[in-house]
Short mmCIF file of C-alpha atoms in Angstrom, two decimals:
data_model
loop_
_atom_site.label_atom_id
_atom_site.label_comp_id
_atom_site.label_asym_id
_atom_site.label_seq_id
_atom_site.Cartn_x
_atom_site.Cartn_y
_atom_site.Cartn_z
CA UNK W 1 -2.35 3.42 25.48
CA UNK W 2 -4.05 0.76 23.80
CA UNK W 3 -4.14 -0.87 20.24
CA UNK W 4 -5.79 -3.49 18.98
CA UNK W 5 -5.30 -5.63 15.82
CA UNK W 6 -7.40 -7.72 13.73
CA UNK W 7 -6.29 -10.39 10.82
CA UNK W 8 -6.84 -11.40 7.74
CA UNK W 9 -7.26 -15.59 7.31
CA UNK W 10 -3.72 -15.56 6.55
CA UNK W 11 -2.46 -13.61 9.13
CA UNK W 12 -2.51 -10.31 7.48
CA UNK W 13 -3.06 -6.83 9.52
CA UNK W 14 -6.86 -6.12 8.45
CA UNK W 15 -7.57 -3.32 10.98
CA UNK W 16 -5.17 -1.77 13.47
CA UNK W 17 -7.01 0.43 16.09
CA UNK W 18 -5.18 2.83 18.07
CA UNK W 19 -6.43 4.35 21.15
CA UNK W 20 -4.34 6.81 22.44
CA UNK W 21 -4.39 8.15 25.61
CA UNK W 22 -7.82 5.90 26.65
CA UNK W 23 -9.20 8.71 28.88
CA UNK W 24 -10.05 10.54 25.75
CA UNK W 25 -11.55 9.37 22.61
CA UNK W 26 -10.82 12.18 20.73
CA UNK W 27 -7.52 11.19 19.66
CA UNK W 28 -8.83 7.73 18.72
CA UNK W 29 -7.58 6.72 14.64
CA UNK W 30 -8.43 3.23 13.17
CA UNK W 31 -6.77 2.02 10.03
CA UNK W 32 -8.38 -0.32 7.86
CA UNK W 33 -6.09 -2.47 5.26
CA UNK W 34 -7.71 -4.61 2.15
CA UNK W 35 -5.84 -7.27 0.11
CA UNK W 36 -5.51 -8.39 -3.20
CA UNK W 37 -4.95 -12.12 -3.22
CA UNK W 38 -3.41 -14.36 -6.14
CA UNK W 39 -3.36 -17.51 -4.07
CA UNK W 40 -2.20 -20.17 -7.13
CA UNK W 41 0.92 -17.94 -6.72
CA UNK W 42 1.40 -17.94 -3.29
CA UNK W 43 0.73 -13.76 -3.68
CA UNK W 44 -1.32 -12.99 -0.02
CA UNK W 45 0.16 -10.36 1.34
CA UNK W 46 -0.30 -7.59 -1.56
CA UNK W 47 -2.50 -4.38 -0.39
CA UNK W 48 -4.57 -3.23 -2.45
CA UNK W 49 -5.90 -0.20 -0.28
CA UNK W 50 -5.28 1.35 3.05
CA UNK W 51 -8.29 3.91 4.69
CA UNK W 52 -7.69 6.04 8.43
CA UNK W 53 -10.13 7.45 10.02
CA UNK W 54 -11.01 9.09 13.24
CA UNK W 55 -13.27 8.38 15.74
CA UNK W 56 -15.77 10.36 13.47
CA UNK W 57 -15.02 8.01 10.50
CA UNK W 58 -13.51 11.39 8.80
CA UNK W 59 -11.38 9.65 6.08
CA UNK W 60 -7.92 11.16 7.14
CA UNK W 61 -5.44 9.33 4.41
CA UNK W 62 -5.83 6.58 1.58
CA UNK W 63 -3.59 4.66 -0.28
CA UNK W 64 -3.74 2.43 -2.68
CA UNK W 65 -1.38 -0.18 -4.45
CA UNK W 66 -1.70 -2.24 -7.56
CA UNK W 67 0.31 -5.12 -8.56
CA UNK W 68 1.95 -7.07 -11.74
CA UNK W 69 1.78 -10.36 -12.17
CA UNK W 70 4.49 -11.70 -10.50
CA UNK W 71 3.04 -9.72 -6.97
CA UNK W 72 5.46 -6.67 -7.31
CA UNK W 73 3.47 -3.12 -6.46
CA UNK W 74 3.57 -1.33 -9.86
CA UNK W 75 1.32 1.40 -8.90
CA UNK W 76 1.24 3.41 -5.85
CA UNK W 77 -2.21 5.89 -5.01
CA UNK W 78 -2.28 8.92 -2.50
CA UNK W 79 -5.70 10.02 -1.96
CA UNK W 80 -6.07 14.00 -1.07
CA UNK W 81 -9.78 13.82 -0.47
CA UNK W 82 -10.75 14.68 -3.97
CA UNK W 83 -7.81 13.30 -6.02
CA UNK W 84 -5.46 10.16 -6.31
CA UNK W 85 -1.29 11.19 -7.04
CA UNK W 86 0.13 7.73 -8.62
CA UNK W 87 3.62 6.96 -8.52
CA UNK W 88 4.35 4.15 -11.05
CA UNK W 89 6.84 1.93 -11.33
CA UNK W 90 8.21 -0.68 -13.99
CA UNK W 91 10.72 -3.71 -13.60
CA UNK W 92 13.25 -5.38 -15.98
CA UNK W 93 13.13 -9.28 -17.07
CA UNK W 94 14.81 -9.64 -14.22
CA UNK W 95 12.87 -8.07 -11.55
CA UNK W 96 14.85 -4.56 -10.81
CA UNK W 97 13.03 -1.58 -10.87
CA UNK W 98 13.92 -0.05 -14.65
CA UNK W 99 12.09 3.05 -14.11
CA UNK W 100 9.93 5.27 -11.52
CA UNK W 101 6.89 8.03 -12.51
CA UNK W 102 6.11 10.35 -9.94
CA UNK W 103 3.18 12.12 -9.39
CA UNK W 104 2.23 15.20 -11.81
CA UNK W 105 2.61 18.50 -10.68
CA UNK W 106 0.84 21.74 -11.37
CA UNK W 107 1.65 21.38 -14.97
CA UNK W 108 1.43 18.08 -15.48
CA UNK W 109 4.65 17.00 -15.49
CA UNK W 110 5.96 13.81 -13.68
CA UNK W 111 9.86 13.54 -12.65
CA UNK W 112 11.33 9.96 -13.76
CA UNK W 113 14.02 8.27 -12.98
CA UNK W 114 15.39 5.43 -15.08
CA UNK W 115 17.79 2.76 -14.40
CA UNK W 116 20.04 0.24 -16.04
CA UNK W 117 21.92 -2.50 -14.40
CA UNK W 118 24.83 -4.17 -14.98
CA UNK W 119 25.67 -6.63 -18.11
CA UNK W 120 26.78 -9.32 -15.76
CA UNK W 121 25.16 -10.68 -13.02
CA UNK W 122 21.77 -8.11 -13.92
CA UNK W 123 21.62 -6.67 -10.00
CA UNK W 124 23.91 -3.16 -10.03
CA UNK W 125 22.35 -0.15 -11.37
CA UNK W 126 25.12 0.82 -13.77
CA UNK W 127 23.07 4.25 -14.54
CA UNK W 128 20.40 6.49 -13.72
CA UNK W 129 18.68 8.71 -15.82
CA UNK W 130 16.51 11.84 -15.21
CA UNK W 131 13.62 13.27 -16.71
CA UNK W 132 15.86 16.06 -18.15
CA UNK W 133 18.41 13.40 -18.96
CA UNK W 134 20.76 14.14 -16.36
CA UNK W 135 22.43 10.87 -15.74
CA UNK W 136 25.22 8.85 -13.19
CA UNK W 137 26.83 5.99 -13.70
CA UNK W 138 28.76 3.69 -11.09
CA UNK W 139 31.26 0.58 -12.12
CA UNK W 140 31.17 -2.20 -9.53
CA UNK W 141 33.26 -4.62 -8.39
CA UNK W 142 30.98 -7.93 -8.99
CA UNK W 143 33.21 -10.68 -6.46
CA UNK W 144 32.69 -7.64 -3.77
CA UNK W 145 29.05 -6.11 -5.08
CA UNK W 146 30.63 -2.71 -3.96
CA UNK W 147 31.23 0.17 -6.20
CA UNK W 148 34.42 0.92 -8.08
CA UNK W 149 34.01 4.60 -9.45
CA UNK W 150 31.11 6.76 -9.33
CA UNK W 151 30.20 9.31 -11.83
CA UNK W 152 27.73 11.92 -10.72
CA UNK W 153 25.67 14.37 -13.32
CA UNK W 154 28.16 16.95 -13.47
CA UNK W 155 30.89 14.19 -14.42
CA UNK W 156 32.36 14.27 -10.80
CA UNK W 157 33.96 10.90 -10.23
CA UNK W 158 34.52 9.13 -6.78
CA UNK W 159 37.12 5.96 -6.75
CA UNK W 160 37.31 3.02 -4.45
CA UNK W 161 39.40 0.23 -3.87
CA UNK W 162 39.04 -2.30 -1.35
CA UNK W 163 41.15 -5.36 0.36
CA UNK W 164 40.82 -8.86 -0.82
CA UNK W 165 38.29 -9.20 2.30
CA UNK W 166 36.21 -6.48 0.93
CA UNK W 167 37.28 -4.33 3.77
CA UNK W 168 37.24 -0.86 2.49
CA UNK W 169 40.97 0.48 1.64
CA UNK W 170 40.71 4.03 -0.10
CA UNK W 171 38.11 6.37 -1.03
CA UNK W 172 39.49 9.08 -3.69
CA UNK W 173 37.39 12.39 -4.08
CA UNK W 174 36.72 14.42 -7.61
CA UNK W 175 39.68 16.89 -6.72
CA UNK W 176 42.77 14.51 -5.74
CA UNK W 177 41.92 12.42 -8.55
CA UNK W 178 41.88 15.39 -11.32
CA UNK W 179 45.28 15.57 -9.20
CA UNK W 180 46.19 11.69 -9.56
CA UNK W 181 46.65 11.83 -5.78
CA UNK W 182 46.15 7.95 -4.54
CA UNK W 183 43.74 9.07 -2.02
CA UNK W 184 41.33 11.27 0.21
CA UNK W 185 41.16 8.79 2.74
CA UNK W 186 43.21 5.28 3.29
CA UNK W 187 41.92 3.16 6.01
CA UNK W 188 44.30 0.25 7.72
CA UNK W 189 43.61 -2.23 9.52
CA UNK W 190 45.53 -4.39 12.22
CA UNK W 191 45.61 -7.88 10.50
CA UNK W 192 46.57 -6.45 7.20
CA UNK W 193 49.18 -4.71 8.70
CA UNK W 194 50.38 -8.31 9.99
CA UNK W 195 49.56 -7.08 13.67
CA UNK W 196 48.41 -9.28 16.70
CA UNK W 197 44.82 -9.96 17.24
CA UNK W 198 45.62 -8.98 20.67
CA UNK W 199 45.63 -5.63 19.56
CA UNK W 200 43.11 -4.74 17.30
CA UNK W 201 42.83 -1.48 15.61
CA UNK W 202 41.74 -0.13 12.43
CA UNK W 203 43.49 3.68 10.94
CA UNK W 204 42.26 6.34 8.84
CA UNK W 205 44.55 8.42 6.83
CA UNK W 206 43.03 12.11 5.78
CA UNK W 207 44.85 13.84 3.01
CA UNK W 208 44.96 17.18 3.84
CA UNK W 209 44.85 19.50 0.62
CA UNK W 210 46.50 22.56 2.07
CA UNK W 211 49.65 20.33 2.79
CA UNK W 212 50.36 17.39 0.98
CA UNK W 213 53.12 16.62 3.80
CA UNK W 214 50.83 16.26 6.54
CA UNK W 215 47.95 14.02 7.12
CA UNK W 216 44.98 13.79 9.69
CA UNK W 217 45.21 10.45 11.36
CA UNK W 218 42.33 8.61 13.83
CA UNK W 219 43.43 5.24 15.23
CA UNK W 220 40.43 3.11 17.29
CA UNK W 221 41.32 0.27 19.27
CA UNK W 222 38.67 -2.61 19.78
CA UNK W 223 38.09 -5.58 21.66
CA UNK W 224 37.00 -9.17 19.87
CA UNK W 225 33.42 -8.27 19.80
CA UNK W 226 34.59 -5.14 17.96
CA UNK W 227 33.52 -2.60 20.65
CA UNK W 228 35.60 0.45 20.87
CA UNK W 229 37.66 0.73 24.10
CA UNK W 230 40.60 3.40 23.05
CA UNK W 231 40.60 6.69 20.04
CA UNK W 232 43.76 8.24 18.92
CA UNK W 233 43.17 11.47 16.94
CA UNK W 234 46.25 13.15 15.60
CA UNK W 235 45.76 17.03 16.37
CA UNK W 236 48.17 20.48 16.40
CA UNK W 237 48.83 21.69 20.00
CA UNK W 238 50.56 25.11 20.60
CA UNK W 239 51.99 24.14 17.29
CA UNK W 240 52.91 21.02 17.64
CA UNK W 241 51.69 17.64 15.90
CA UNK W 242 50.76 15.09 18.62
CA UNK W 243 48.31 12.04 19.29
CA UNK W 244 45.23 13.24 21.66
CA UNK W 245 44.41 9.95 23.47
CA UNK W 246 40.73 9.02 24.74
CA UNK W 247 40.23 7.31 28.05
CA UNK W 248 40.45 3.43 27.75
CA UNK W 249 36.77 1.84 27.71
CA UNK W 250 36.16 -1.65 29.90
CA UNK W 251 33.20 -3.59 29.81
CA UNK W 252 31.64 -5.85 32.24
CA UNK W 253 30.40 -9.32 31.27
CA UNK W 254 26.76 -7.45 30.35
CA UNK W 255 28.25 -5.90 28.16
CA UNK W 256 28.08 -2.12 30.00
CA UNK W 257 30.59 0.12 29.45
#
């Protein structure tokens, strides 16, 4: 196999040739890339067009791009040999994507998504609304940048909680939220439980919707580099609840098991 590259004065790839199996020419193709530049704003890598051609210079694929004044892509075109389908993207004043408009279908309809962001740090999408008006929403913990409540377009709710250092604590699914059950999955860690650093472990407890007095438990032990060394899982064997334990994994100086 063989590949060659040619670059612009700014270091961008402007031509890429893939010779595939060098014993044959029928599988060769070339990608030619052109760019738009805004030198005063140091915007030097805005791809304007990509053409892919075979060894006979037949056009296999073409993509185009347009950009706004700050170098964010605002339109993506896909050429099929006769027509170009466009995807249009808008941004808010903070640079977040505010809407995406996808190519037309056979009825000249365009699927769209509209995004709204939190009013505090203007970073996290708090609602997403589609072409038909269906909407989902999310409430965030701004300190951790993690979701606390997620509501899908049908109104189902997912709840999340975290430890002070950001590790996941609980996940509560829609059925458990409605039933007032505190969690669907609860995560526990050696350091949160006051354990010894010599034995690092993480435990997950899964709520059993059939038997509320039962839990599905999985415990993973790891070494100081975060590599899994042993796994324990709760199982029922001949009617008796037991812990099934994997063999211990040891690693050599090169990290090989």
